[in-house]
PDB file of C-alpha atoms and ligand atoms in Angstrom:
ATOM      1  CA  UNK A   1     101.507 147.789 112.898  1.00 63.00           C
ATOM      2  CA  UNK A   2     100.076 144.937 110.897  1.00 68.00           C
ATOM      3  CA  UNK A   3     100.521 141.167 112.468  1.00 79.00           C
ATOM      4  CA  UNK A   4     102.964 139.097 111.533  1.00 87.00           C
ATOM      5  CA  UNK A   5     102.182 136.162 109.788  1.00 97.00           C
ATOM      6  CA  UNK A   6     102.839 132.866 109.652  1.00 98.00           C
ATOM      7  CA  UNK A   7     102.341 129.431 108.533  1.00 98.00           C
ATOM      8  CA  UNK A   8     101.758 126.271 110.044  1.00 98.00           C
ATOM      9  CA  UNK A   9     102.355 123.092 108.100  1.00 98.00           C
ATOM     10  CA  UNK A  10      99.363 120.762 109.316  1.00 98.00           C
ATOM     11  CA  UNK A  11      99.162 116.667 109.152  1.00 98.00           C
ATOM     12  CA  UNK A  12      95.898 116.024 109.103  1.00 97.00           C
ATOM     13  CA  UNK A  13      95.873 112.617 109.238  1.00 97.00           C
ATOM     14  CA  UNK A  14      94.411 109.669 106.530  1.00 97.00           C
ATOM     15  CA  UNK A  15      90.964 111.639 106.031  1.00 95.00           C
ATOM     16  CA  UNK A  16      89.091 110.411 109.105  1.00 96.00           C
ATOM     17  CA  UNK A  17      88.540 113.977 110.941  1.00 95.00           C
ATOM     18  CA  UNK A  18      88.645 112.074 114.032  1.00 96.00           C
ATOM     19  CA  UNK A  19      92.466 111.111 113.115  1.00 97.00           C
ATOM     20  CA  UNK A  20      93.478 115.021 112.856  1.00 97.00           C
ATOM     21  CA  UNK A  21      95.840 115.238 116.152  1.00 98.00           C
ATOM     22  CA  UNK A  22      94.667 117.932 118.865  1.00 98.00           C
ATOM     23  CA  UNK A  23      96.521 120.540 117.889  1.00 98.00           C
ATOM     24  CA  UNK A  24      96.566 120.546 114.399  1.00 98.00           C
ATOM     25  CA  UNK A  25      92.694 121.196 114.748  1.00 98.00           C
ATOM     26  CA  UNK A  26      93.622 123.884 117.421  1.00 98.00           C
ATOM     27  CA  UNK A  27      95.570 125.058 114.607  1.00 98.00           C
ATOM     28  CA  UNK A  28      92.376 124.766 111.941  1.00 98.00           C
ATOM     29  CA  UNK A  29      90.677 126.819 114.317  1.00 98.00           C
ATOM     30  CA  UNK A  30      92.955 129.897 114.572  1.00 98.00           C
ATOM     31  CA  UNK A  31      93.366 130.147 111.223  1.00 98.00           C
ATOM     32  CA  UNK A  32      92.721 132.985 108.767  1.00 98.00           C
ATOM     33  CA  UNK A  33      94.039 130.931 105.491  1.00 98.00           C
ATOM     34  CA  UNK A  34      93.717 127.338 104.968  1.00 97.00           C
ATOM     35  CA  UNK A  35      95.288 125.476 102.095  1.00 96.00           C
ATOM     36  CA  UNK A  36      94.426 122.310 100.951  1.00 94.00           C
ATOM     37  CA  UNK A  37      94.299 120.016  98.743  1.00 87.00           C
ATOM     38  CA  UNK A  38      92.461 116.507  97.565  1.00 84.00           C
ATOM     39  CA  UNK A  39      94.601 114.174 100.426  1.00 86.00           C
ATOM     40  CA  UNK A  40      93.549 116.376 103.330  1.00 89.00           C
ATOM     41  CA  UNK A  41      90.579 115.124 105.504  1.00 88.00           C
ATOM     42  CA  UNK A  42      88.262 117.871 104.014  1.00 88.00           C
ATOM     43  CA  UNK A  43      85.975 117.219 106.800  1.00 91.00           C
ATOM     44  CA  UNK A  44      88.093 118.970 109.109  1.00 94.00           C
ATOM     45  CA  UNK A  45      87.603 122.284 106.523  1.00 95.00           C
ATOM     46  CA  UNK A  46      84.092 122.591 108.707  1.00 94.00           C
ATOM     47  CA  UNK A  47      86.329 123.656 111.822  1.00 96.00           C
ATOM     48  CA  UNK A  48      87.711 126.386 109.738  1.00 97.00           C
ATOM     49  CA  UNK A  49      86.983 130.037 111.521  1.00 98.00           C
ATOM     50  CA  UNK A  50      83.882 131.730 109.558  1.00 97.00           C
ATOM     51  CA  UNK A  51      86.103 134.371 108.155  1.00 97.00           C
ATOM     52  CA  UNK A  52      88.926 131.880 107.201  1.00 98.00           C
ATOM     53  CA  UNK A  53      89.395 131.479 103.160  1.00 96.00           C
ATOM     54  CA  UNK A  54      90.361 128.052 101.885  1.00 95.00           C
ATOM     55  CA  UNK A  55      91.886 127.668  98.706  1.00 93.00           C
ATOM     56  CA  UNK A  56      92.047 124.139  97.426  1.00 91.00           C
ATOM     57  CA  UNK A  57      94.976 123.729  95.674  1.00 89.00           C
ATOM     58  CA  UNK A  58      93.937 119.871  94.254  1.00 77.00           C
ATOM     59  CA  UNK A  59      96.403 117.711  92.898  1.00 53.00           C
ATOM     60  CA  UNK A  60      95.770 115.201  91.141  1.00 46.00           C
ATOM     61  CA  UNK A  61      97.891 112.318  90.170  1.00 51.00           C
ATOM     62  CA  UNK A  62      99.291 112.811  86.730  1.00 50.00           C
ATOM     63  CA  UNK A  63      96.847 115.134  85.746  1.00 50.00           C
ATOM     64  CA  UNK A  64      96.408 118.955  86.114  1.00 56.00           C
ATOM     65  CA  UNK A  65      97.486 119.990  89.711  1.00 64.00           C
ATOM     66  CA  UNK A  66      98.464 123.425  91.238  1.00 76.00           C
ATOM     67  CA  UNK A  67     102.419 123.487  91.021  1.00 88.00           C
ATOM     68  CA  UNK A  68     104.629 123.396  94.182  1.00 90.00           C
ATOM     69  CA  UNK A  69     106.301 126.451  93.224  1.00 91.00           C
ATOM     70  CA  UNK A  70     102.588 128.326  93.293  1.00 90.00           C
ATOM     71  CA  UNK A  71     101.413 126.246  96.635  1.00 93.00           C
ATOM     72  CA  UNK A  72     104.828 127.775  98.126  1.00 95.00           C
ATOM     73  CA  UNK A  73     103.964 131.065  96.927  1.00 95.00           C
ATOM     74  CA  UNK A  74     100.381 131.331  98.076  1.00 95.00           C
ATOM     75  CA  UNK A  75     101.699 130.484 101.529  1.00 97.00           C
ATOM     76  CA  UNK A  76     104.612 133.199 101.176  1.00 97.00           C
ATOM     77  CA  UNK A  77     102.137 136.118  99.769  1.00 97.00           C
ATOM     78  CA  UNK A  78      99.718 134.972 102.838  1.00 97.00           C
ATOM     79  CA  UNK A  79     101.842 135.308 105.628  1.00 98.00           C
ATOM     80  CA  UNK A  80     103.438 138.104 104.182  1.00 97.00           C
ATOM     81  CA  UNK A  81      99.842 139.832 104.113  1.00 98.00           C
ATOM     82  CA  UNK A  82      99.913 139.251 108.027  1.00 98.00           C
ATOM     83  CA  UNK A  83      97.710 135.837 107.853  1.00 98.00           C
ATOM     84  CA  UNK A  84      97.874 133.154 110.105  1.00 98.00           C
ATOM     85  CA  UNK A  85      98.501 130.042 107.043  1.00 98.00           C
ATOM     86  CA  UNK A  86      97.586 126.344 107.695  1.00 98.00           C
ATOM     87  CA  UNK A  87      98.713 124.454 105.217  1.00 98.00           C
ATOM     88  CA  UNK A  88      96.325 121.346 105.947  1.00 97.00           C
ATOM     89  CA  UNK A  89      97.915 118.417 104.268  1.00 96.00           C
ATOM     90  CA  UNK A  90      97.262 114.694 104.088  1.00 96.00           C
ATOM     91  CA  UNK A  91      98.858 112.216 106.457  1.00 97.00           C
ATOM     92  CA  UNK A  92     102.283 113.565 107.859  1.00 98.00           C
ATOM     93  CA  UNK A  93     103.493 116.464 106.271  1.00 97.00           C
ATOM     94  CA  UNK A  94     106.654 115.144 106.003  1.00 97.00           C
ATOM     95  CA  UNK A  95     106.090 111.988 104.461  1.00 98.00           C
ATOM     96  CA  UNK A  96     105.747 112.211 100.688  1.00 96.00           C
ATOM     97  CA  UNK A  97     103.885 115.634 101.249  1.00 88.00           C
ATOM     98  CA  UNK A  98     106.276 117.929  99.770  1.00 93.00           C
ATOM     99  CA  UNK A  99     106.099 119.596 102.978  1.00 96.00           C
ATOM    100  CA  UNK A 100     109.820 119.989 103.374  1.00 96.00           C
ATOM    101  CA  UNK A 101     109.892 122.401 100.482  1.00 96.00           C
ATOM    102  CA  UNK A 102     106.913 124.217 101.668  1.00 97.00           C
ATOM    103  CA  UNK A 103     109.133 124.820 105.165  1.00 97.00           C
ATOM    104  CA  UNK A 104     111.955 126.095 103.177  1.00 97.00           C
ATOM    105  CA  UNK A 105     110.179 128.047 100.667  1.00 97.00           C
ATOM    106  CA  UNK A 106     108.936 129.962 103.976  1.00 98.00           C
ATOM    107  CA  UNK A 107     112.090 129.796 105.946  1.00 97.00           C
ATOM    108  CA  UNK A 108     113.973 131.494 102.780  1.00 97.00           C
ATOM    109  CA  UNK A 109     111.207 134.292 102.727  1.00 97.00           C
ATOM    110  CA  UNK A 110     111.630 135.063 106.306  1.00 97.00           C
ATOM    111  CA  UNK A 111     108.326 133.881 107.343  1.00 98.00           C
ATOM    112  CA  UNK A 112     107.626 132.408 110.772  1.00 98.00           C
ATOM    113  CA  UNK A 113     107.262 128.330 110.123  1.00 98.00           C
ATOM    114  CA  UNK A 114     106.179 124.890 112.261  1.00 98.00           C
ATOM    115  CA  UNK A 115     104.690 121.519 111.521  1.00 98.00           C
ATOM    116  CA  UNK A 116     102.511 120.196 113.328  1.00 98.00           C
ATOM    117  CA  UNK A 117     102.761 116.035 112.742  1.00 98.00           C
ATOM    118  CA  UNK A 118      99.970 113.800 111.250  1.00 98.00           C
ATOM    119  CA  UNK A 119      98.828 110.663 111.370  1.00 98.00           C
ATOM    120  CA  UNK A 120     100.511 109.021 107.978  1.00 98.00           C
ATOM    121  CA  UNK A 121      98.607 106.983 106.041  1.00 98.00           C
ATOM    122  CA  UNK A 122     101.601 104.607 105.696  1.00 98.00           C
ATOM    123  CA  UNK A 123     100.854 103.875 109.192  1.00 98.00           C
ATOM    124  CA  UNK A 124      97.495 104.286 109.639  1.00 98.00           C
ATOM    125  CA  UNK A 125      96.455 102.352 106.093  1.00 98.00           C
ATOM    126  CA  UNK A 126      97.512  98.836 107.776  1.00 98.00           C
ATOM    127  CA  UNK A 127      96.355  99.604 111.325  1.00 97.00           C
ATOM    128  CA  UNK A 128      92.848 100.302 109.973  1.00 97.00           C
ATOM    129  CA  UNK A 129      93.220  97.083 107.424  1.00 96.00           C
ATOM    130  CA  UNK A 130      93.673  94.843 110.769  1.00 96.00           C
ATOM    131  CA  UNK A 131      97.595  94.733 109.562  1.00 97.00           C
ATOM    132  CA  UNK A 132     100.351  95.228 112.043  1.00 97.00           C
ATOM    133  CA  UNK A 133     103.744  96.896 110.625  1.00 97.00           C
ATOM    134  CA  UNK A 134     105.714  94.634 113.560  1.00 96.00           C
ATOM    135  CA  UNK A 135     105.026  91.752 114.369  1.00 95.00           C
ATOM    136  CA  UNK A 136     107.740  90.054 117.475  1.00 92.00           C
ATOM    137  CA  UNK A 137     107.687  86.846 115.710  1.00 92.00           C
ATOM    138  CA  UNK A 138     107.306  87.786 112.343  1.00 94.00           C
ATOM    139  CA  UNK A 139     109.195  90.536 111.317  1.00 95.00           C
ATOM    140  CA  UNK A 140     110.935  93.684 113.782  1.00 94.00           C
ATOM    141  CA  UNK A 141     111.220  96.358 111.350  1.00 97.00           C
ATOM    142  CA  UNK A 142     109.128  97.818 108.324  1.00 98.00           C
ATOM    143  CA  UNK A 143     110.353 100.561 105.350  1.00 98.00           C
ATOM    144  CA  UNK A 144     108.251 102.937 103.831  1.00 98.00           C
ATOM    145  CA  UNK A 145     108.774 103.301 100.158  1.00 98.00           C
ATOM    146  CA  UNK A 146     107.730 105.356  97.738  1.00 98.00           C
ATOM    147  CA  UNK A 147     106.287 104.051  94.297  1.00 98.00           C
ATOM    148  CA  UNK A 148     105.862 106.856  92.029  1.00 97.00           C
ATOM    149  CA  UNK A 149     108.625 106.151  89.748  1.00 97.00           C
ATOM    150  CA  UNK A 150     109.191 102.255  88.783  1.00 97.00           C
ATOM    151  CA  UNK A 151     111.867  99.850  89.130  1.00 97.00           C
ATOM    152  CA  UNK A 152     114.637 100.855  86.803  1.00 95.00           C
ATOM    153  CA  UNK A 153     113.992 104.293  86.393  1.00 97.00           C
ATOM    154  CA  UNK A 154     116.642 106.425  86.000  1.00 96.00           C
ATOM    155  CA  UNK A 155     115.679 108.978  88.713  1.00 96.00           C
ATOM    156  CA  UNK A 156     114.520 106.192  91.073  1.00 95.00           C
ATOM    157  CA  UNK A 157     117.025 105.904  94.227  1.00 95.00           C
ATOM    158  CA  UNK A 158     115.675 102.982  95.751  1.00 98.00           C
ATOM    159  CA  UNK A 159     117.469  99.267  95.736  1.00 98.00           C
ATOM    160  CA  UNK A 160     115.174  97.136  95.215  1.00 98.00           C
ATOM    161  CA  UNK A 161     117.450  93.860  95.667  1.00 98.00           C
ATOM    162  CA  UNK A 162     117.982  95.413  99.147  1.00 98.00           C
ATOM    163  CA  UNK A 163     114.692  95.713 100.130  1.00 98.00           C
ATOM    164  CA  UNK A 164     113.502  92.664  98.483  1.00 98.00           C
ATOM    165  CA  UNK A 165     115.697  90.549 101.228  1.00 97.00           C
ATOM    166  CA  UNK A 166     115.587  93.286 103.955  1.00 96.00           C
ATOM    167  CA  UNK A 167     113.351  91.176 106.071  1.00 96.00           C
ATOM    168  CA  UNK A 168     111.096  93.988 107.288  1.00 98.00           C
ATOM    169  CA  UNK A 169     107.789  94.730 106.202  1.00 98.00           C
ATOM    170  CA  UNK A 170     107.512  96.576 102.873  1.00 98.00           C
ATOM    171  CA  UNK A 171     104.899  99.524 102.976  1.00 98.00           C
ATOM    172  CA  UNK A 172     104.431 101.229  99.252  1.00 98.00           C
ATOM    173  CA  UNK A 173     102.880 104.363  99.184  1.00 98.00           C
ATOM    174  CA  UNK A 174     101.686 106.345  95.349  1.00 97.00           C
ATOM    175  CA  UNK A 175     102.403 102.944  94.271  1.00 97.00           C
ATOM    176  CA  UNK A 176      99.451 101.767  92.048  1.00 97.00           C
ATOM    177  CA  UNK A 177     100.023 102.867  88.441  1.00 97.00           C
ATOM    178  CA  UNK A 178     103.720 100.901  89.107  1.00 98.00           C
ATOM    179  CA  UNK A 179     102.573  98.115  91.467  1.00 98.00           C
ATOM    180  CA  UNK A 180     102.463  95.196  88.838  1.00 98.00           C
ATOM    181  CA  UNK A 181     106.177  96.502  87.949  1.00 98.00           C
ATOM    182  CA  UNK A 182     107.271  96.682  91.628  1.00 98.00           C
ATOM    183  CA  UNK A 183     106.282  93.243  92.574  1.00 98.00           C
ATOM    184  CA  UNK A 184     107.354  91.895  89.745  1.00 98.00           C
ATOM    185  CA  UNK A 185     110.915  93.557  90.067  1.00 98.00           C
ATOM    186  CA  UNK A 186     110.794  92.048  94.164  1.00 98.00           C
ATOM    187  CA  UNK A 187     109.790  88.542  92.715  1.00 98.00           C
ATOM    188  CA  UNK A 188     112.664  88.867  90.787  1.00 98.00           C
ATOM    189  CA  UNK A 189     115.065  89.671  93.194  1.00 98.00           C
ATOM    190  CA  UNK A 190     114.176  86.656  95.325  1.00 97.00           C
ATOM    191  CA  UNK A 191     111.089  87.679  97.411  1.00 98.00           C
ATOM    192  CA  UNK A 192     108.883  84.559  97.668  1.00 98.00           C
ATOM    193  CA  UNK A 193     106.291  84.815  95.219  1.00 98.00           C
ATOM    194  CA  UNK A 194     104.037  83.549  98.663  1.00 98.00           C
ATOM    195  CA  UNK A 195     104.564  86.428 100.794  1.00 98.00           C
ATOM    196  CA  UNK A 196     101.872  88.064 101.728  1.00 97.00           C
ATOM    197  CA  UNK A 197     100.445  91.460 100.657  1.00 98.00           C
ATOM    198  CA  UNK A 198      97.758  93.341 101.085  1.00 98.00           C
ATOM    199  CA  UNK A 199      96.542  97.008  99.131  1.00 98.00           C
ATOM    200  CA  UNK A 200      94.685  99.176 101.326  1.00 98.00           C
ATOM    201  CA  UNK A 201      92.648 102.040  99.774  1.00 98.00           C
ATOM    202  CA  UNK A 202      90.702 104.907 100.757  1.00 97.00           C
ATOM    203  CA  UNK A 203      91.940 103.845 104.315  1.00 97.00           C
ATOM    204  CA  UNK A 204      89.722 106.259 107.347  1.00 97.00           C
ATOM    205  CA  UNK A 205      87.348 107.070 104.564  1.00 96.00           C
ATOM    206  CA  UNK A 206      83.952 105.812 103.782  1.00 95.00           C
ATOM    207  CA  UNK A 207      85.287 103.868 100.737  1.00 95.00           C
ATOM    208  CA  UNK A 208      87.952 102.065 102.443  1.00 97.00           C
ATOM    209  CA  UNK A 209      88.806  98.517 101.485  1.00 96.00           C
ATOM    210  CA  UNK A 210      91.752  95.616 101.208  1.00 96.00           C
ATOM    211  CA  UNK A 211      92.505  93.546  98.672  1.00 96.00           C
ATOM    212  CA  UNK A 212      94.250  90.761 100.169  1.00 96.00           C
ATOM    213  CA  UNK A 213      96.707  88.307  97.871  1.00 97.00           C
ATOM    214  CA  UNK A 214     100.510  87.456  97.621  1.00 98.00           C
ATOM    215  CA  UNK A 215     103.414  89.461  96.049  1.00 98.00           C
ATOM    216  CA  UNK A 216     102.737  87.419  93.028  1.00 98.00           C
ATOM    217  CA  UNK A 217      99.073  88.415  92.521  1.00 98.00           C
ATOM    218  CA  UNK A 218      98.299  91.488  95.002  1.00 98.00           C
ATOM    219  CA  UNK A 219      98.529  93.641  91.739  1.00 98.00           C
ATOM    220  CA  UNK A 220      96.190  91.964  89.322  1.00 98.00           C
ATOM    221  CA  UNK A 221      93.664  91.296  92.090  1.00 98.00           C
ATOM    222  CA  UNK A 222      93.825  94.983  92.839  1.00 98.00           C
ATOM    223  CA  UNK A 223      93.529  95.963  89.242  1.00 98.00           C
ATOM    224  CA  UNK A 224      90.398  93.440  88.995  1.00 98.00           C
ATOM    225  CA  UNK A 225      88.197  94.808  92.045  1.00 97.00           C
ATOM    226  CA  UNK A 226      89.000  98.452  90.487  1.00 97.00           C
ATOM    227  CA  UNK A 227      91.498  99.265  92.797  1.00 97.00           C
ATOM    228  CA  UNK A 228      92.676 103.097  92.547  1.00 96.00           C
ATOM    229  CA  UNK A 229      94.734 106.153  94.545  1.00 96.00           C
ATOM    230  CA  UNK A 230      94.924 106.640  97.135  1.00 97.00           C
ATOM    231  CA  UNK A 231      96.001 103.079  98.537  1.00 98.00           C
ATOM    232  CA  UNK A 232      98.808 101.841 100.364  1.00 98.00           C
ATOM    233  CA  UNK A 233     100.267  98.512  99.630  1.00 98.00           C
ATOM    234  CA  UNK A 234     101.987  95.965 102.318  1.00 98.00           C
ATOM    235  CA  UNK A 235     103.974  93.364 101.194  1.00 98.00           C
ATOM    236  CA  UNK A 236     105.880  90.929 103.939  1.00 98.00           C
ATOM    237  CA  UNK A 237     104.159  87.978 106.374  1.00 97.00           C
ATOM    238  CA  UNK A 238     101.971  90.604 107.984  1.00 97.00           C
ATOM    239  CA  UNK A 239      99.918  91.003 105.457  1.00 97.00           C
ATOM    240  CA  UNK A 240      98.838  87.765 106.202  1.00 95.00           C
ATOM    241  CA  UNK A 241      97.377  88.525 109.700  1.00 92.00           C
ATOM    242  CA  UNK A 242      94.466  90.512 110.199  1.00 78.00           C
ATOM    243  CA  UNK A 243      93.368  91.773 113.953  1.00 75.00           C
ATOM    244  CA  UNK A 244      89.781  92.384 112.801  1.00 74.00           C
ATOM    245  CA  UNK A 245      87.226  90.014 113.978  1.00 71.00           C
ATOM    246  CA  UNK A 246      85.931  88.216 110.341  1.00 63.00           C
ATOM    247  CA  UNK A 247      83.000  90.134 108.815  1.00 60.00           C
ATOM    248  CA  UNK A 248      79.485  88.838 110.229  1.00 60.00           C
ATOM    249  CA  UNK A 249      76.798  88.489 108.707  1.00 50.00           C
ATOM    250  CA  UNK A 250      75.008  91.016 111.271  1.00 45.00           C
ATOM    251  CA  UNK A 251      74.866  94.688 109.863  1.00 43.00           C
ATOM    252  CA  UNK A 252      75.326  97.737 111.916  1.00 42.00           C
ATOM    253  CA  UNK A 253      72.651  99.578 113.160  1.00 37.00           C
ATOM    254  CA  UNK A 254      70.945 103.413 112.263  1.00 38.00           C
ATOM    255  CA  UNK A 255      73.999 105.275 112.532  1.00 37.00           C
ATOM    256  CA  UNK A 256      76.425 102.936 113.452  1.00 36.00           C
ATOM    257  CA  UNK A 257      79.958 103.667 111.792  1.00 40.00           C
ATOM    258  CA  UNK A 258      80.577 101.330 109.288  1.00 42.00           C
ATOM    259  CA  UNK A 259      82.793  98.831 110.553  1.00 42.00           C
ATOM    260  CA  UNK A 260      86.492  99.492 110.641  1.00 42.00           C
ATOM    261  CA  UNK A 261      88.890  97.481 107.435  1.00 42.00           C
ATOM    262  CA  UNK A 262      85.859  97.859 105.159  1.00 40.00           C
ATOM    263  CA  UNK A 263      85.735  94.474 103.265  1.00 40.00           C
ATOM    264  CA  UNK A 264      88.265  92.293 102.044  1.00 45.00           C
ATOM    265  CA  UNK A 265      87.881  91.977  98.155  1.00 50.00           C
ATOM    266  CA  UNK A 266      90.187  88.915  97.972  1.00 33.00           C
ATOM    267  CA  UNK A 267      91.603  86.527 100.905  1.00 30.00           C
TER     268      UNK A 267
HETATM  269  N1  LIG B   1     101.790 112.687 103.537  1.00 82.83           N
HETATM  270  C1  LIG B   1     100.916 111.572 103.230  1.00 82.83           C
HETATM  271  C2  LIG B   1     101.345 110.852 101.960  1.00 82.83           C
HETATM  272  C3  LIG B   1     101.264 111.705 100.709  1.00 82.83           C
HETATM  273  S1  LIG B   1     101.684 110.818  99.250  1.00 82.83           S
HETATM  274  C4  LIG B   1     100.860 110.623 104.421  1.00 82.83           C
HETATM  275  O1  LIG B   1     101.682 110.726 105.328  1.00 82.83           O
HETATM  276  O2  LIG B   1      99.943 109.822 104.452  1.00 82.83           O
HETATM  277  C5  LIG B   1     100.123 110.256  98.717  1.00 82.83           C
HETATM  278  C6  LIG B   1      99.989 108.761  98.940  1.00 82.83           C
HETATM  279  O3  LIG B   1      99.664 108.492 100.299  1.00 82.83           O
HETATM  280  C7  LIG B   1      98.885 108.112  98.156  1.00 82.83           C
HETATM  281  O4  LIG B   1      99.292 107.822  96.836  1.00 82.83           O
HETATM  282  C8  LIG B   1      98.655 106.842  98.948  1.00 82.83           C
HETATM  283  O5  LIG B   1      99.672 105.884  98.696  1.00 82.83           O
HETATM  284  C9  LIG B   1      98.851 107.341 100.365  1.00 82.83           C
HETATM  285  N2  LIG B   1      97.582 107.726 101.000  1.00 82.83           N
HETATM  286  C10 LIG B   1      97.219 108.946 101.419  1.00 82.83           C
HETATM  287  N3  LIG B   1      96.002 108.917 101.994  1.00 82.83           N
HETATM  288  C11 LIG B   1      95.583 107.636 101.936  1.00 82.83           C
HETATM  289  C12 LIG B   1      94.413 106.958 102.379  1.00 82.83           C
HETATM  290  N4  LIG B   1      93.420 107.594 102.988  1.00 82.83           N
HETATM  291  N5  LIG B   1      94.333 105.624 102.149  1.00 82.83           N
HETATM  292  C13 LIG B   1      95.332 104.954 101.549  1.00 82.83           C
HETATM  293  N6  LIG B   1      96.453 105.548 101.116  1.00 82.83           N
HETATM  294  C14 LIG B   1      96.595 106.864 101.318  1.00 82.83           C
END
């Protein structure tokens, strides 16, 4: 009787292989199928079993991309074939990942389905950056936020009067096309134009690096050091502190990691 298959929805973290959890590697490693796509710490691909196939299923923003019907298919027609399926996704799976409908598109077909959490990058973006979410005397909560679709649009469900005076820490994920049209829009609806911010991108890759500014500027100073996807931005008196020590003049040596928060464009 052939195995039964299954799939296993995989956060593998910000793109640092290092920042993969235990057992979503564990998972990596007993896998016969592993799908992926352009957010996943490809790194991690190298753990894959020899026989394994990977299909890279890259999306990319605005442009052509694999659809989420055919990514829920391929992990369907897998499984179904008696494959063990990781679906190896960026961040948390269930954060912006689509990876609820990937659990239902299995869980209607019948097949066997988990997640195993990642490391998001709406958390992991400021920790790298030297940014804490909560601060005790600054701020005790923070929201995560999508910003694919901008202020105003019609399919957006977000209040952006409400979160311009929550008082918690504002964390913006897919948010760079729309980010001069988001702060603006939180300007507006009386966020200090001081307030810190800070856009984080490529965070736990090699090409990581913060642009640091206010709600009023974060934006332009972004667009002017070529700022691009993926990047999260942080908006709210945290962005103000950073926990690294200040860059040195003193390089790393042969080998040496480079060191973590990669350099601060602006601020
Ligand atoms: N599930 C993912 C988010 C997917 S949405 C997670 O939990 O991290 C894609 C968005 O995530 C990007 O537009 C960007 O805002 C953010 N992102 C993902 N990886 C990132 C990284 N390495 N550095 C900065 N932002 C990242």
């Amino acid at each position: 009787m052939r195995r039964q298959g299954s799939v296993v929805l995989v956060g593998g973290g910000p793109g640092d292989p290092g920042l993969i959890t235990v057992a979503g590697l564990a998972a990596v490693r007993g896998a016969d199928v592993v799908v992926t796509d352009r957010l996943a710490p490809l790194a991690v691909l190298d753990e894959a079993p020899a026989h394994a196939e990977v299909i890279d299923v890259a999306k990319i923003p605005r442009g052509a991309f694999t659809s989420q019907e055919r990514i829920n298919e391929l992990l369907v027609e897998h499984a179904r074939a008696g494959k063990r399926v990781v679906r190896l996704k960026g961040g948390d799976p269930f954060v912006f990942g689509r990876g609820g409908e990937e659990w239902q598109a299995c869980a209607e077909a019948g097949i066997p389905v988990e997640v195993i959490p990642g490391v998001s990058s709406a958390l992991a973006g400021p920790a790298l950056a030297g940014v804490p979410l909560t601060h005790r005397t600054l701020t005790q909560g923070f929201t995560v936020v999508s910003g694919h679709l901008p202020p105003g649009d019609p399919g957006s469900t977000l209040d952006w009067g409400a979160l311009a005076r929550s008082g918690t820490t504002l964390v913006v994920l897919m948010g760079i096309a729309t980010l001069p049209a988001i702060t603006a829009e939180l300007v507006a609806q009386g966020m200090p134009a001081t307030t810190p911010a800070v856009t984080v991108m490529e965070a736990a890759l090699p090409g990581q690096r913060s642009v640091v500014g206010t709600v009023a500027d974060v934006a332009g100073l972004g667009e002017a050091a070529g700022v691009r996807a993926p990047a999260v931005t942080v908006i709210g008196p945290v962005a103000a502190l950073s926990l690294l020590p200040p860059p040195s003049g003193a390089r790393p040596g042969p080998g040496a990691p480079p060191p973590p928060g990669g350099s601060s464009v602006a601020g």
